[in-house]
Amino acid sequence: MSQKNLQGIYAISDTELTPNASLQTMLKQAIQGGITLFQLRDKTTPKQELSLLCQKLAKICASHNIPFILNDHISLAISLQTQGLHVGKDENDKPYSPQQLRHIRAQFRGILGVSCYGDLELAHNAIEAGADYIAFGSCFASQTKPQAKTIDLEIFKHTRAFTEIPLCAIGGINQQNISKLKDATMIACVRSIWSGDIVKNVQQLLRAWKS
């Protein structure tokens, strides 16, 4: 996957805001609005049902040349050969170690994204392990993850000083604060996309980011 595809508005699903029964329709609306990546984040759906949902959503994404990224379900991503996989913390709620990341990279050959929170050491580890993009957050207070710590936004400039890897911003991003993230390559959003008019939300996020 060319890094040119890893940029823009990155829509992330939410089991409450994007129920499975509506998600395919909502995804199509987000694509119409202008998203360039989509991540399925679902920690509750049974594996067999989740597998079928992945295949349906991946087909929609492929038809629009948009990367489909699966969150955290490493074995499922490998078995389905999904276009992308995003990992955050392991089963012990700790960031993946360099050794763990290298093991994941060896097994999964698609797009690999890694959450680095606000930690440059984690960013170095992810890059050295072969990640295709890294994510920093929470950039702002988040309703989706209210317990998440907010980060110093200068981390994007600091990271850009030593790497050209795509940088993803996540956490509490909306039309009012997205303009503060000019140094990010990708903007990951949840509530600010799915609440209300999805098409209009994405379009307004894009305009506000570039303004």
Short mmCIF file of C-alpha atoms in Angstrom, two decimals:
data_model
loop_
_atom_site.label_atom_id
_atom_site.label_comp_id
_atom_site.label_asym_id
_atom_site.label_seq_id
_atom_site.Cartn_x
_atom_site.Cartn_y
_atom_site.Cartn_z
CA MET A 1 0.00 0.00 0.00
CA SER A 2 1.42 3.33 -1.04
CA GLN A 3 1.73 5.89 1.73
CA LYS A 4 -0.30 8.17 -0.55
CA ASN A 5 -3.34 6.12 0.45
CA LEU A 6 -2.64 6.66 4.14
CA GLN A 7 -3.87 10.21 4.50
CA GLY A 8 -7.08 12.14 5.04
CA ILE A 9 -10.11 11.54 7.23
CA TYR A 10 -10.02 8.11 8.91
CA ALA A 11 -13.45 6.89 10.08
CA ILE A 12 -13.53 4.52 13.03
CA SER A 13 -16.68 2.58 13.89
CA ASP A 14 -18.27 2.46 17.33
CA THR A 15 -20.61 -0.28 18.54
CA GLU A 16 -23.09 2.26 19.94
CA LEU A 17 -22.94 4.94 17.25
CA THR A 18 -22.64 2.52 14.32
CA PRO A 19 -24.69 -0.59 15.14
CA ASN A 20 -23.90 -3.55 12.91
CA ALA A 21 -27.33 -3.51 11.27
CA SER A 22 -26.74 0.06 10.03
CA LEU A 23 -22.99 0.10 9.56
CA GLN A 24 -22.84 -0.77 5.86
CA THR A 25 -25.20 2.08 4.98
CA MET A 26 -23.38 4.47 7.31
CA LEU A 27 -20.01 3.52 5.82
CA LYS A 28 -21.28 4.27 2.31
CA GLN A 29 -22.41 7.70 3.53
CA ALA A 30 -19.01 8.39 5.09
CA ILE A 31 -17.33 7.40 1.82
CA GLN A 32 -19.66 9.75 -0.04
CA GLY A 33 -18.59 12.51 2.35
CA GLY A 34 -14.92 11.93 1.59
CA ILE A 35 -13.28 9.58 4.11
CA THR A 36 -10.15 7.88 2.82
CA LEU A 37 -9.72 5.09 5.41
CA PHE A 38 -12.10 3.02 7.53
CA GLN A 39 -11.44 1.02 10.69
CA LEU A 40 -13.80 -1.51 12.23
CA ARG A 41 -13.42 -1.30 16.00
CA ASP A 42 -15.66 -3.92 17.61
CA LYS A 43 -14.84 -5.74 20.82
CA THR A 44 -18.25 -7.30 21.46
CA THR A 45 -19.55 -9.07 18.34
CA PRO A 46 -18.98 -12.87 18.31
CA LYS A 47 -16.08 -13.90 16.10
CA GLN A 48 -18.08 -15.71 13.40
CA GLU A 49 -20.50 -12.81 13.02
CA LEU A 50 -17.61 -10.35 13.10
CA SER A 51 -15.86 -12.28 10.34
CA LEU A 52 -18.89 -11.98 8.07
CA LEU A 53 -19.23 -8.28 8.86
CA CYS A 54 -15.54 -7.71 8.04
CA GLN A 55 -15.96 -9.30 4.64
CA LYS A 56 -19.01 -7.17 3.80
CA LEU A 57 -17.37 -3.93 4.93
CA ALA A 58 -14.08 -4.78 3.24
CA LYS A 59 -15.94 -5.31 -0.04
CA ILE A 60 -17.53 -1.84 0.22
CA CYS A 61 -14.15 -0.28 0.97
CA ALA A 62 -12.42 -2.11 -1.88
CA SER A 63 -15.02 -0.93 -4.37
CA HIS A 64 -14.06 2.66 -3.48
CA ASN A 65 -10.29 2.06 -3.15
CA ILE A 66 -10.42 2.77 0.59
CA PRO A 67 -8.29 0.71 3.01
CA PHE A 68 -10.30 -1.48 5.39
CA ILE A 69 -8.54 -1.72 8.75
CA LEU A 70 -9.52 -4.16 11.51
CA ASN A 71 -8.84 -3.10 15.09
CA ASP A 72 -7.03 -5.46 17.48
CA HIS A 73 -8.36 -8.82 16.22
CA ILE A 74 -4.94 -10.02 15.10
CA SER A 75 -5.74 -13.66 14.36
CA LEU A 76 -8.90 -12.72 12.47
CA ALA A 77 -7.05 -10.12 10.40
CA ILE A 78 -4.44 -12.74 9.51
CA SER A 79 -7.00 -15.42 8.63
CA LEU A 80 -9.12 -13.04 6.53
CA GLN A 81 -6.07 -11.32 5.07
CA THR A 82 -7.68 -7.96 5.70
CA GLN A 83 -6.10 -5.01 3.99
CA GLY A 84 -5.12 -3.52 7.32
CA LEU A 85 -4.74 -4.16 11.05
CA HIS A 86 -4.49 -1.65 13.88
CA VAL A 87 -3.12 -2.63 17.28
CA GLY A 88 -3.16 -0.75 20.57
CA LYS A 89 -2.62 -2.65 23.80
CA ASP A 90 -2.23 -6.37 24.50
CA GLU A 91 -4.46 -8.56 26.67
CA ASN A 92 -2.68 -7.18 29.75
CA ASP A 93 -3.64 -3.64 28.75
CA LYS A 94 -0.03 -2.72 28.00
CA PRO A 95 1.43 -1.34 24.76
CA TYR A 96 2.91 -4.04 22.58
CA SER A 97 6.63 -4.65 23.10
CA PRO A 98 9.08 -4.36 20.18
CA GLN A 99 9.30 -8.17 20.10
CA GLN A 100 5.50 -8.53 19.99
CA LEU A 101 5.24 -5.97 17.20
CA ARG A 102 7.91 -7.74 15.15
CA HIS A 103 6.01 -11.01 15.62
CA ILE A 104 2.77 -9.39 14.42
CA ARG A 105 4.57 -7.81 11.47
CA ALA A 106 6.02 -11.19 10.48
CA GLN A 107 2.56 -12.76 10.41
CA PHE A 108 0.55 -9.90 8.91
CA ARG A 109 1.65 -8.42 5.61
CA GLY A 110 -1.06 -5.80 5.13
CA ILE A 111 -1.18 -2.23 6.42
CA LEU A 112 -0.11 -2.21 10.06
CA GLY A 113 -1.03 0.71 12.29
CA VAL A 114 0.14 1.06 15.89
CA SER A 115 -1.18 3.26 18.69
CA CYS A 116 1.66 5.14 20.37
CA TYR A 117 -0.47 7.33 22.66
CA GLY A 118 1.86 10.24 23.53
CA ASP A 119 5.09 8.27 23.71
CA LEU A 120 8.01 8.81 21.32
CA GLU A 121 9.69 5.60 22.48
CA LEU A 122 6.62 3.62 21.43
CA ALA A 123 6.74 5.45 18.11
CA HIS A 124 10.37 4.43 17.57
CA ASN A 125 9.52 0.83 18.47
CA ALA A 126 6.59 0.72 16.05
CA ILE A 127 8.61 2.21 13.20
CA GLU A 128 11.50 -0.19 13.75
CA ALA A 129 9.07 -3.12 13.82
CA GLY A 130 7.76 -2.14 10.38
CA ALA A 131 4.53 -0.27 11.09
CA ASP A 132 2.99 1.49 8.10
CA TYR A 133 1.55 4.30 10.21
CA ILE A 134 1.50 5.32 13.87
CA ALA A 135 -1.27 7.00 15.84
CA PHE A 136 -1.01 9.56 18.64
CA GLY A 137 -3.79 10.47 21.06
CA SER A 138 -5.91 11.39 22.74
CA CYS A 139 -5.38 14.76 21.09
CA PHE A 140 -8.33 16.28 22.97
CA ALA A 141 -10.77 15.15 25.65
CA SER A 142 -12.72 12.25 24.15
CA GLN A 143 -16.31 11.19 24.76
CA THR A 144 -15.55 7.82 23.14
CA LYS A 145 -12.65 7.16 25.54
CA PRO A 146 -13.12 9.56 28.45
CA GLN A 147 -10.38 7.88 30.49
CA ALA A 148 -7.72 8.53 27.84
CA LYS A 149 -4.99 11.03 28.71
CA THR A 150 -4.57 13.99 26.40
CA ILE A 151 -1.20 14.47 24.72
CA ASP A 152 1.08 17.37 23.80
CA LEU A 153 0.29 18.08 20.15
CA GLU A 154 3.93 19.02 19.56
CA ILE A 155 4.61 15.28 19.36
CA PHE A 156 3.62 15.39 15.70
CA LYS A 157 6.39 17.89 14.90
CA HIS A 158 8.91 15.99 17.03
CA THR A 159 8.09 12.73 15.26
CA ARG A 160 8.17 14.28 11.79
CA ALA A 161 11.75 15.37 12.53
CA PHE A 162 12.95 11.75 12.36
CA THR A 163 10.49 9.92 10.11
CA GLU A 164 8.30 10.32 7.04
CA ILE A 165 5.86 7.61 8.16
CA PRO A 166 2.19 8.70 8.08
CA LEU A 167 1.05 10.09 11.43
CA CYS A 168 -2.53 9.63 12.62
CA ALA A 169 -4.21 11.93 15.14
CA ILE A 170 -7.05 10.52 17.23
CA GLY A 171 -9.17 11.44 20.22
CA GLY A 172 -11.83 14.11 20.70
CA ILE A 173 -11.32 15.63 17.24
CA ASN A 174 -14.14 17.76 15.85
CA GLN A 175 -14.76 20.65 13.47
CA GLN A 176 -13.72 23.19 16.13
CA ASN A 177 -10.27 21.77 16.93
CA ILE A 178 -9.19 19.82 13.84
CA SER A 179 -7.33 22.86 12.45
CA LYS A 180 -4.76 22.43 15.26
CA LEU A 181 -3.61 19.18 13.67
CA LYS A 182 -1.92 20.41 10.50
CA ASP A 183 1.13 18.20 11.17
CA ALA A 184 -0.93 15.00 11.14
CA THR A 185 -1.26 12.98 7.95
CA MET A 186 -4.48 11.24 8.94
CA ILE A 187 -7.30 12.39 11.22
CA ALA A 188 -9.21 9.59 12.96
CA CYS A 189 -12.73 10.46 14.07
CA VAL A 190 -15.63 8.64 15.66
CA ARG A 191 -18.45 10.76 17.11
CA SER A 192 -17.75 13.78 14.90
CA ILE A 193 -18.45 11.61 11.85
CA TRP A 194 -21.28 9.32 12.95
CA SER A 195 -23.48 11.69 14.99
CA GLY A 196 -25.95 13.49 12.73
CA ASP A 197 -25.54 14.02 8.98
CA ILE A 198 -22.62 11.76 8.12
CA VAL A 199 -21.93 13.12 4.64
CA LYS A 200 -21.99 16.72 5.83
CA ASN A 201 -19.91 15.90 8.92
CA VAL A 202 -17.05 14.48 6.86
CA GLN A 203 -17.13 17.34 4.38
CA GLN A 204 -17.05 19.93 7.17
CA LEU A 205 -14.19 18.14 8.94
CA LEU A 206 -12.18 18.20 5.72
CA ARG A 207 -12.84 21.91 5.15
CA ALA A 208 -12.01 22.81 8.75
CA TRP A 209 -8.76 20.78 8.68
CA LYS A 210 -7.51 22.43 5.50
CA SER A 211 -8.67 25.96 6.37
#
